[in-house]
XYZ file of C-alpha atoms in Angstrom:
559
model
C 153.870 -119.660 119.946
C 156.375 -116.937 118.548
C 158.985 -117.307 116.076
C 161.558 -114.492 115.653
C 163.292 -115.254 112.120
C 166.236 -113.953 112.027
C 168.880 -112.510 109.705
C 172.355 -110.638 110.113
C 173.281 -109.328 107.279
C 176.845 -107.994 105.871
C 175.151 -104.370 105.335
C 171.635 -102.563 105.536
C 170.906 -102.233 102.301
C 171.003 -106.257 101.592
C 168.103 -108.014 101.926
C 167.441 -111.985 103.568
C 165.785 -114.086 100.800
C 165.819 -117.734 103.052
C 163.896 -115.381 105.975
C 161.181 -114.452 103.402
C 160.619 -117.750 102.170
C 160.237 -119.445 105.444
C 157.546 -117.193 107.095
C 155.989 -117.081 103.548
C 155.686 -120.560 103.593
C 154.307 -121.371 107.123
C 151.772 -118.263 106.120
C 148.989 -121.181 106.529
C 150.111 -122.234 109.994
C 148.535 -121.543 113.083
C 151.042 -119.425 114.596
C 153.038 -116.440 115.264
C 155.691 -115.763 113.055
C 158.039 -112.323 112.481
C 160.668 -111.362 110.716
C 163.507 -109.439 112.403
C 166.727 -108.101 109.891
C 169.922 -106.836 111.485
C 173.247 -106.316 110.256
C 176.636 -107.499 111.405
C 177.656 -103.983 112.144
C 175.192 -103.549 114.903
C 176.491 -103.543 118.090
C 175.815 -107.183 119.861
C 174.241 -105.150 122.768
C 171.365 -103.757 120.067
C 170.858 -107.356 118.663
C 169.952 -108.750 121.598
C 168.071 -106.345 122.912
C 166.156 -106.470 119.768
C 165.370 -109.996 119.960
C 164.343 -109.755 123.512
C 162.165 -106.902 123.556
C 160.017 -109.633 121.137
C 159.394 -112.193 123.396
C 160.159 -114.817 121.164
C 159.520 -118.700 122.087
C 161.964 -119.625 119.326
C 164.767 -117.712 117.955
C 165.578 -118.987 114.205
C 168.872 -117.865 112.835
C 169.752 -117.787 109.054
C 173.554 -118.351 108.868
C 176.219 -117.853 106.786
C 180.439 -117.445 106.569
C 179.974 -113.959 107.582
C 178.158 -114.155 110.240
C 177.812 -117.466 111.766
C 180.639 -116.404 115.071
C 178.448 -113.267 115.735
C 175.253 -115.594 115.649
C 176.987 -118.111 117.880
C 178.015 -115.050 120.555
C 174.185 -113.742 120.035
C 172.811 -117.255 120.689
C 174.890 -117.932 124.011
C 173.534 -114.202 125.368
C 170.150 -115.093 124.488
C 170.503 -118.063 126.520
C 171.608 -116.008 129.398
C 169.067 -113.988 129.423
C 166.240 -116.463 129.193
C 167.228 -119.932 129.239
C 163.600 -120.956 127.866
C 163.911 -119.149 124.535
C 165.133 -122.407 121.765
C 167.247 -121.615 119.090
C 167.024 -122.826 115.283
C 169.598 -122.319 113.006
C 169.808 -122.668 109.152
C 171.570 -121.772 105.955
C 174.439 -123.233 104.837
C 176.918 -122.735 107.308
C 175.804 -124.979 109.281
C 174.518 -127.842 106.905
C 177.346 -129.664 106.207
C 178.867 -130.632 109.645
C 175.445 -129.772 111.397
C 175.697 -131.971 114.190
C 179.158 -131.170 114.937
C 177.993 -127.561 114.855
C 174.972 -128.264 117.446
C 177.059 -130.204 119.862
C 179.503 -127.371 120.388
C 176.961 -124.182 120.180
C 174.031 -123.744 122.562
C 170.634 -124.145 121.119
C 168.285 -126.995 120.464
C 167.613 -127.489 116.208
C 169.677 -127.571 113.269
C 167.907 -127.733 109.588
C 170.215 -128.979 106.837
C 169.638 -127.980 103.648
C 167.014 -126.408 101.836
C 164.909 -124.898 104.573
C 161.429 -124.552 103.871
C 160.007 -127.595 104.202
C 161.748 -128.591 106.959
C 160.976 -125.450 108.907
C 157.222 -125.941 108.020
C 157.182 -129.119 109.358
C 159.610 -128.008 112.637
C 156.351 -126.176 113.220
C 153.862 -128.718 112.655
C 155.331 -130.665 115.466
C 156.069 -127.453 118.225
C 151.894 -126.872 116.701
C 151.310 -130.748 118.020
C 150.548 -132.236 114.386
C 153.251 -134.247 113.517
C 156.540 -136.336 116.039
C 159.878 -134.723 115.970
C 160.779 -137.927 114.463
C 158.930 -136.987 111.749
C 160.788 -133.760 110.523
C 163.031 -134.612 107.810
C 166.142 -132.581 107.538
C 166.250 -131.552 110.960
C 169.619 -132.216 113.967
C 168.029 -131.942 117.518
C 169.975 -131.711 121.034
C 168.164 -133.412 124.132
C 170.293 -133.550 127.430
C 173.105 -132.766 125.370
C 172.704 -135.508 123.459
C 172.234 -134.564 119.395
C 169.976 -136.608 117.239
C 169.701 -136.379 113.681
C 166.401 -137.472 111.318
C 166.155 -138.587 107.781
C 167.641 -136.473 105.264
C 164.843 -134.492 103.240
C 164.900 -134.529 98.920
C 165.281 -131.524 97.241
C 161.911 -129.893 97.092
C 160.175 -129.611 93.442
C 160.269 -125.932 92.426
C 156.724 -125.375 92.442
C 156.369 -125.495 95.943
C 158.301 -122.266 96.366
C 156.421 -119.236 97.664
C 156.890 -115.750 96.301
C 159.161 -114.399 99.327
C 157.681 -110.923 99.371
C 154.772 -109.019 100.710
C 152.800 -107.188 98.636
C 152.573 -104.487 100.952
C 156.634 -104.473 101.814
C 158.522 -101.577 101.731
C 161.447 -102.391 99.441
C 162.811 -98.807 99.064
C 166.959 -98.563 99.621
C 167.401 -102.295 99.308
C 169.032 -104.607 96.697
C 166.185 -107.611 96.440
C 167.416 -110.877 95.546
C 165.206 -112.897 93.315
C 165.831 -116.491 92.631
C 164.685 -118.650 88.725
C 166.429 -121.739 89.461
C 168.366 -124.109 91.748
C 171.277 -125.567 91.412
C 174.000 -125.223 89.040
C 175.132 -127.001 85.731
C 178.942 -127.141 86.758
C 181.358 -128.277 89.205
C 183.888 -126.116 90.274
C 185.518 -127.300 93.564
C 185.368 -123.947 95.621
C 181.323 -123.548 95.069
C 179.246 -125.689 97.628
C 176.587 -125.680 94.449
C 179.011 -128.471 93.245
C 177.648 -130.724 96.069
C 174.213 -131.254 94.371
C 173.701 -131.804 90.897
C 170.964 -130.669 88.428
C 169.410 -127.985 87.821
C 165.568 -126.899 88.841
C 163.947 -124.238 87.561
C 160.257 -122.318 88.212
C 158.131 -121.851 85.169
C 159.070 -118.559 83.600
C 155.294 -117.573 83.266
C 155.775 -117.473 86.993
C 158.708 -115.976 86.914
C 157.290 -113.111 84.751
C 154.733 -112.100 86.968
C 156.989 -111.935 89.717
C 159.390 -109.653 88.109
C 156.485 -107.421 87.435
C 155.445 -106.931 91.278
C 159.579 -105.526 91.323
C 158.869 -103.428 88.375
C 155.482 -102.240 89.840
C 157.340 -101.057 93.114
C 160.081 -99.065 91.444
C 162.970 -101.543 92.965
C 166.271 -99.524 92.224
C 168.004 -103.353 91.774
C 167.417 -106.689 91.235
C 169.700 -109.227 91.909
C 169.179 -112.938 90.420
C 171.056 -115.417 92.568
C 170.594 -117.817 90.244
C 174.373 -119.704 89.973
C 174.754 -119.829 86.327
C 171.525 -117.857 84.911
C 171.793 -118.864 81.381
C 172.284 -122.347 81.941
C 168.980 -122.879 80.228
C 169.167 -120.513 77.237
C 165.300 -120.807 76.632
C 164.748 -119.887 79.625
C 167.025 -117.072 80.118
C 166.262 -115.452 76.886
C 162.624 -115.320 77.970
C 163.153 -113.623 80.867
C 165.652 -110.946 79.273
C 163.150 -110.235 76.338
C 160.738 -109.624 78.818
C 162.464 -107.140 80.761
C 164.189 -105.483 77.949
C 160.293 -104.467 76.602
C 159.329 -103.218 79.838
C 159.473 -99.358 81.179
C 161.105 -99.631 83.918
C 164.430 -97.888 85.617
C 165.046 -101.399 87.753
C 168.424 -102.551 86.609
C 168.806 -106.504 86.996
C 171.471 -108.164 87.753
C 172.741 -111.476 86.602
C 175.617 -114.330 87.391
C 176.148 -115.705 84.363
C 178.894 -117.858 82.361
C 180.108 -116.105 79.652
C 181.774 -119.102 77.256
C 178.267 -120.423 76.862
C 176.483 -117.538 75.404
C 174.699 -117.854 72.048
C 174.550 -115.866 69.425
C 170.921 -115.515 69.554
C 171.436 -114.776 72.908
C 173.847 -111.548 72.178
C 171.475 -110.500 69.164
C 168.810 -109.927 72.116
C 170.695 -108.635 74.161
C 171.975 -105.398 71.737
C 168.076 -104.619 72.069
C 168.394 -103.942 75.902
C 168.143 -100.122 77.456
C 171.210 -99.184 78.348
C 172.122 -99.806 82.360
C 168.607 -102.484 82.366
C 170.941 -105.062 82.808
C 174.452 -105.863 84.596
C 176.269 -109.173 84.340
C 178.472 -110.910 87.212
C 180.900 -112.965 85.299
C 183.431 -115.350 87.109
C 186.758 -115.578 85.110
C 188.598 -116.741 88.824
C 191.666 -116.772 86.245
C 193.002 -116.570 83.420
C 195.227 -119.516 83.185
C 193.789 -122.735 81.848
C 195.352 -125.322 83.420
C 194.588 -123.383 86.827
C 190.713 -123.622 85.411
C 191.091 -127.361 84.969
C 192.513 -127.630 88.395
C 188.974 -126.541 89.790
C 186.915 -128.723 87.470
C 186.290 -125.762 84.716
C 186.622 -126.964 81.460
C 186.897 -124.125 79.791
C 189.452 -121.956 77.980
C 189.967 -118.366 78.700
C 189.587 -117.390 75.156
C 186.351 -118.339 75.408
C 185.479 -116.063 77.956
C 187.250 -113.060 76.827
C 185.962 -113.440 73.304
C 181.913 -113.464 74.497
C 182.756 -110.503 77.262
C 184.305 -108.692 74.560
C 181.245 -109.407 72.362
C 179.370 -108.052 75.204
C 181.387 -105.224 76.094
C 180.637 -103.816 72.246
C 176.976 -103.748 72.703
C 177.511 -100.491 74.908
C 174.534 -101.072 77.391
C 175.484 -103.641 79.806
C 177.404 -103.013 82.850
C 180.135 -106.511 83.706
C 181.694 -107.286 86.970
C 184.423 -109.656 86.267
C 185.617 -111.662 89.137
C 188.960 -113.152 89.761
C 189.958 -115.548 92.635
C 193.824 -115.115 94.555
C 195.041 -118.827 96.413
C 193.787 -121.438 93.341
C 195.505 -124.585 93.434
C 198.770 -124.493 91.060
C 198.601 -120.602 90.780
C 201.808 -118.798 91.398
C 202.058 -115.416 92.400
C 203.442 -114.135 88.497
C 200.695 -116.320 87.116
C 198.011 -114.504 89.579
C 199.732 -111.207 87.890
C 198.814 -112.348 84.089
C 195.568 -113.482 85.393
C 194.855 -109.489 86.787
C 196.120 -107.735 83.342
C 194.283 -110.394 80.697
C 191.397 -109.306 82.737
C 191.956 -105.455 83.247
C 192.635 -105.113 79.567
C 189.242 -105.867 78.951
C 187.840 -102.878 80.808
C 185.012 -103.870 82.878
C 182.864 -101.917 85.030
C 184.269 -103.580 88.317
C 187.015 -106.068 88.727
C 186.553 -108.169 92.093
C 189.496 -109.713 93.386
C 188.120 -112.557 95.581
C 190.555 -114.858 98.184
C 190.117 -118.389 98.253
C 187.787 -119.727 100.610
C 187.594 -123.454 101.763
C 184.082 -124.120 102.790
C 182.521 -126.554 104.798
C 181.325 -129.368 102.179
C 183.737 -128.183 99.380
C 185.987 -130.738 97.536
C 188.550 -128.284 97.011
C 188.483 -128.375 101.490
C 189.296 -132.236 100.832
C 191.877 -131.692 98.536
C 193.734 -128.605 100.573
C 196.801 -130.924 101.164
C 197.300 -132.349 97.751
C 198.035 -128.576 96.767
C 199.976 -127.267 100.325
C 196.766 -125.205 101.358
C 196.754 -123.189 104.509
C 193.577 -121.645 105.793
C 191.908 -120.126 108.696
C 190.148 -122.641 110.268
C 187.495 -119.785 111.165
C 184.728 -118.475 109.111
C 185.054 -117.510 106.383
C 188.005 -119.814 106.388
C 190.034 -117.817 103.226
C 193.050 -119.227 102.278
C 196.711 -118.282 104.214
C 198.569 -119.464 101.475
C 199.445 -123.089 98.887
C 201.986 -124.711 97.675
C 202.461 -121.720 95.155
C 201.686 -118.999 96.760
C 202.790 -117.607 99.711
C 201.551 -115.523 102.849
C 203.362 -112.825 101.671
C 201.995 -112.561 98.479
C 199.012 -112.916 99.236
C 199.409 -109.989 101.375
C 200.617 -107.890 98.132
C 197.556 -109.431 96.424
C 195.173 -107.747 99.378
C 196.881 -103.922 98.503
C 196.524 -104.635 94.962
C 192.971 -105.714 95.577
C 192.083 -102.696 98.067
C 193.184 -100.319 95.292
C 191.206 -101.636 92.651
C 187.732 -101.152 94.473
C 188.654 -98.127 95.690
C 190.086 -96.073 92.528
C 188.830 -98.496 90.026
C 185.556 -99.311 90.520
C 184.045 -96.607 91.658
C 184.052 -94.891 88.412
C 185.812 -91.957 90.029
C 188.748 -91.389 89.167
C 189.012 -92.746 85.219
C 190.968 -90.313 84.117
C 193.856 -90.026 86.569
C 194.019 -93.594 85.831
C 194.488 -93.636 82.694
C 197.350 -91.033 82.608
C 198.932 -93.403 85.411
C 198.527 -96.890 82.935
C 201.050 -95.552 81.059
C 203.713 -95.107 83.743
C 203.715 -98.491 84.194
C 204.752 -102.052 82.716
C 201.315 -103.279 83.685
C 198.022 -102.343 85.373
C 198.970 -104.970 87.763
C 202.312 -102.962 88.403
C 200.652 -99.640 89.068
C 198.265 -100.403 91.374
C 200.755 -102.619 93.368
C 202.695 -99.672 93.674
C 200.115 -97.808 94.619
C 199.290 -100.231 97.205
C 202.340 -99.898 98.871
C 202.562 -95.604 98.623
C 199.144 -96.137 100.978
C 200.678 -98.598 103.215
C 203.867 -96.423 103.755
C 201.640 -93.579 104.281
C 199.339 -95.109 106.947
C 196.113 -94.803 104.825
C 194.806 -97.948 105.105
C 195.113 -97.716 109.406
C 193.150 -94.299 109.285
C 190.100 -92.780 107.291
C 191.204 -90.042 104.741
C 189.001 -87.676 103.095
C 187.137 -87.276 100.016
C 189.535 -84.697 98.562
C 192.412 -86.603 100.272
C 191.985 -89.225 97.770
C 192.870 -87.770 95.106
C 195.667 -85.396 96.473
C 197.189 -89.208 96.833
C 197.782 -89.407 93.368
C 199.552 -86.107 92.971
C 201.722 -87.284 96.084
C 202.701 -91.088 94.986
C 203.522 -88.851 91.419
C 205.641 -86.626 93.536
C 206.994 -89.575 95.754
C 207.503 -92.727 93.642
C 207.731 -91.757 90.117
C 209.586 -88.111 90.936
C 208.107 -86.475 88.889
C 206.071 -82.898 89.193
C 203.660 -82.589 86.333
C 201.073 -79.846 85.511
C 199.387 -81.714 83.495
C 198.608 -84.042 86.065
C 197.149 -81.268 88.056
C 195.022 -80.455 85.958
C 193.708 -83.675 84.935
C 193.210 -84.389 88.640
C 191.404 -81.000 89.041
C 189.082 -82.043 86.171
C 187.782 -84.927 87.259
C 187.545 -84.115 90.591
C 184.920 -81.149 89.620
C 183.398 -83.797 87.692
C 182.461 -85.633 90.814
C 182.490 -83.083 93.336
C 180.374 -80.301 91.375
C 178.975 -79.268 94.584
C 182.148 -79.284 97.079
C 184.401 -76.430 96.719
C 188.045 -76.724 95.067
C 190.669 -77.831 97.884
C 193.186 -75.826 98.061
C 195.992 -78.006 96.187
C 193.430 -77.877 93.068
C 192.990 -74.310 93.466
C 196.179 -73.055 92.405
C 195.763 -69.031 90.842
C 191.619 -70.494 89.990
C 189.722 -67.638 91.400
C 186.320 -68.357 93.135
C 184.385 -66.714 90.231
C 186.399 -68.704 87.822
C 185.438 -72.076 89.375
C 182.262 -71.121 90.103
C 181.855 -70.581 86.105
C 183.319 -74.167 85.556
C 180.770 -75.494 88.059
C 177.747 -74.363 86.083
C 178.864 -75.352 83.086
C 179.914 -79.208 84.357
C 176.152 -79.459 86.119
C 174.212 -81.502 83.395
C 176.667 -82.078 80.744
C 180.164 -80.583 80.029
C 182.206 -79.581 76.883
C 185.845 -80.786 76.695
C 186.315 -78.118 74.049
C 184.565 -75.060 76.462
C 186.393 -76.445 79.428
C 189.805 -76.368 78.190
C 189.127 -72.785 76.432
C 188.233 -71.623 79.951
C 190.880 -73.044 81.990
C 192.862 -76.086 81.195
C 195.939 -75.655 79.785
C 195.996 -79.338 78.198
C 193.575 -80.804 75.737
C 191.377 -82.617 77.562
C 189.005 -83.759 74.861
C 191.874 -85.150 73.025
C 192.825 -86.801 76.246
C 190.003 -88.582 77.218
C 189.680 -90.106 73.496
C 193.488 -91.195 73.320
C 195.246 -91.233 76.259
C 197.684 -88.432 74.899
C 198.255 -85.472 76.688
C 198.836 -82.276 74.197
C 199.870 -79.030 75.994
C 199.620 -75.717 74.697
C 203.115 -76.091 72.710
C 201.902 -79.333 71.847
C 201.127 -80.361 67.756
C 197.342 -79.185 68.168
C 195.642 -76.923 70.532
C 192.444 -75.308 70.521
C 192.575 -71.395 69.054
C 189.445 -68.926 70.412
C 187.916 -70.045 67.520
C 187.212 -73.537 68.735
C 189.637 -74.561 66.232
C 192.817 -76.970 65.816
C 195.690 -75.106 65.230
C 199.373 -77.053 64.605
C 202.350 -76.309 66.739
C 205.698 -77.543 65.288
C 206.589 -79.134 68.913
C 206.924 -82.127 70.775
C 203.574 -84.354 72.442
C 203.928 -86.562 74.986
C 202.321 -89.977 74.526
C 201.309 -92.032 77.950
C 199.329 -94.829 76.838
């Protein structure tokens, strides 16, 4: 007997942690089991030709919001093919209306819940050991007719394989890692809030696996843990064993902010810089919106321990915030965006409501006016606050924030832009819009293109042509692009020689002083440490001498 386990994933370089654990776990089982990882960009014509050219007896699918239709499509084809290949599906898209979801999909099994035990003993009976009666946690279909068995207890923690190979090739991939199960809290959009408690593996166990990452050079770790330092013995543990190790490996972590300890920020200071990166979920700033989704918990709180966080200087945060929560308005979605920005993260993500399948806040969509797409992954249309229309401003604010903000990029053409601006929020709004008008977001644009778009929307929506601008575009453009030539709307009078110069100079480190000596006719340094421009005629300028010299003029402030 051969079982093709199989995941889709979102893109390549993810990696399936359920697939792991269940051929890991049926390791001791008489049979043939392999792993087969796609993504849900392939073409459907590749996935099933995958899966056929392996002669599978039974196809089992992990599934999820994102790709649970393509699975469903992939399924029927299989079918088509060869009628005598079964299908299993898992994961939790389908375990919380599972025999609703066999009825009306082809295939034969359906495991609800946590997987691994179930799976091992799906196999026991296909091996002849044990009745199909006997597999808790499992939804059959015979003659069309679907049958479901007992419901399975949560497994105890020290059952759980280790999910990887010693021998597996874990090069280009993020590798998700998992300490506990479970979460403390009980926020209404999270299907964690259907089961309660918290399990976790013994952290002497947990050491040794973090080693075999560490031993295999993994570029990043990512714990998918709910709330990681739930258990603050626990967590500190594991983060003053990683910060003593040598290692480049950068972990990441989804923690809750309000509950860090002091202790717990004292270790923390001791951590390499870039060793560790934290995922924390603000959703939004207002607090009666918080209590509306069962967290009791002040924003305050939150901002004051990110803050506390943010001064240590070595740890990368990803601050999340969530458009469509019940009794958020669109101005109180706004606040929410520029509490947040002011902090500075590394990466905002703005995230759209979902309603999922065994969510309370799903039960509770009409006490609050909730539309959503009744198809995976079933984000929200609009509430009694908020409407489609705003959410659709929402989607070009959030578009422009991971594309200008978070990648790093473009910092400093920013920050001369913040200033432009009653609010963050405001700016990239109206940026939002400048690439709608334009047609960027139907059509791919260049690399340079990008940031010729900021010279533009200058140009187009605030009217205004500024050489300074230009040349704090052309400067951090060189600082990402040291290799690509200068288009031409950076290139200006810049001879080839000239930039060439720059180039070498930028390649390991560069000198704001140097750099604005050579070419720049604003003070850059000064710049980047105030948000200020100075120009030549400006109150200070540098001389030949490298020195500050005073110019009885006027500066312009834009911050």
């Amino acid at each position: 007997m051969k079982v093709l386990i199989t995941a889709i994933d979102s893109k390549f370089i993810h990696s399936n942690l359920a697939v792991k654990y269940l051929k890991n776990f049926t390791k001791d089982l008489d049979y043939e089991a392999k792993i087969k990882e796609l993504t849900i960009n392939d073409r459907e014509e590749r996935i099933l030709e995958e899966i056929i050219k392996e002669k599978p007896d039974i196809v089992a699918f992990s599934t999820y919001i994102w790709n649970v239709e393509l699975i469903s499509r992939i399924a029927n084809l299989i079918k088509r093919v060869n009628p005598k290949i079964e299908i299993l599906y898992g994961g939790p898209e389908v375990s919380f209306d599972s025999r609703n979801f066999l009825q009306n999909n082809v295939g034969e099994y359906v495991i609800e819940g946590e997987g691994e035990k179930t799976y091992k003993d799906f196999i026991l009976y296909k091996l002849g050991k044990i009745k199909l009666e006997e597999v808790k946690g499992l939804h059959y279909k015979i003659d069309k007719v679907v049958y479901s068995n007992e419901k399975r207890p949560l497994m105890s923690m020290e059952e759980i394989v280790f999910p990887y190979e010693e021998d597996e090739d874990l090069s280009n991939k993020i590798v998700y890692y998992e300490g506990s199960r479970g979460c403390p809290f009980n926020c209404k959009y999270c299907l964690s809030s259907t089961s309660h408690g918290v399990r976790f593996l013994d952290v002497n166990r947990v050491l040794k696996d973090l080693m075999y990452f560490i031993n295999k050079k993994v570029r990043l770790v990512k714990f998918v843990d709910r709330t990681f330092n739930c258990n603050s013995k626990f967590a500190m543990a594991i983060w003053d064993f990683l910060i003593k190790q040598d290692t480049n490996t950068q972990f990441h972590f989804e923690i809750s902010a309000d509950i860090l300890k002091d202790e717990e920020i004292k270790l923390l200071a001791n951590a390499p810089k870039g060793r560790f990166r934290f995922e924390v979920g603000v959703q939004t700033t207002n607090d009666d919106v918080l209590r509306n989704i069962n967290r009791f918990v002040n924003f305050s709180d939150i901002k004051e321990k990110v803050l506390e966080i943010e001064s240590l200087k070595n740890i990368d945060q990803h601050l999340d915030l969530i458009a469509g929560l019940p009794g958020e308005d669109y101005n109180s979605f706004k606040k929410s965006f520029n509490d947040m920005y002011a902090i500075k993260p590394e990466e905002i993500q703005l995230g759209f409501l979902k309603l999922l399948k065994g969510s309370s806040m799903r039960e509770e969509a009409d006490k609050y006016g909730m539309e959503y797409s009744p198809y995976p992954p079933y984000e929200i249309l609009k509430t009694d606050k908020l409407s489609y229309e705003e959410l659709l401003k929402l989607k070009k604010v959030e578009e422009m924030v991971d594309k200008y903000y978070n990648s790093l990029k473009f910092n400093y053409i920013i920050k001369y832009f913040e200033g432009k601006f009653d609010s963050p929020f405001d700016f990239y709004y109206s940026l939002g819009m400048f690439f709608e008008n334009k047609g960027y977001f139907n059509r791919n644009i260049g690399n340079a293109e990008y940031y010729k778009v900021f010279l533009d929307f200058n140009e187009s929506v605030l009217e205004e042509s500024n050489k300074s601008l230009k040349e704090i575009v052309r400067f951090n453009y060189l600082i990402f692009n040291k290799k690509r030539g200068l288009p031409e709307f950076l290139r200006s009078d810049m001879e080839k020689e000239e930039e060439k110069s720059i180039k070498e100079k930028l390649k390991d480190q560069y000198s704001f002083k140097e750099y604005h000596l050579e070419k720049f006719e604003i003070n850059l340094e000064k710049y980047i440490e105030t948000g200020i421009i100075l120009e030549e005629d400006s109150y200070y300028v540098f001389n030949n001498n490298n020195e500050y010299i005073y110019l009885d003029n006027i500066k312009t402030e834009i911050n």
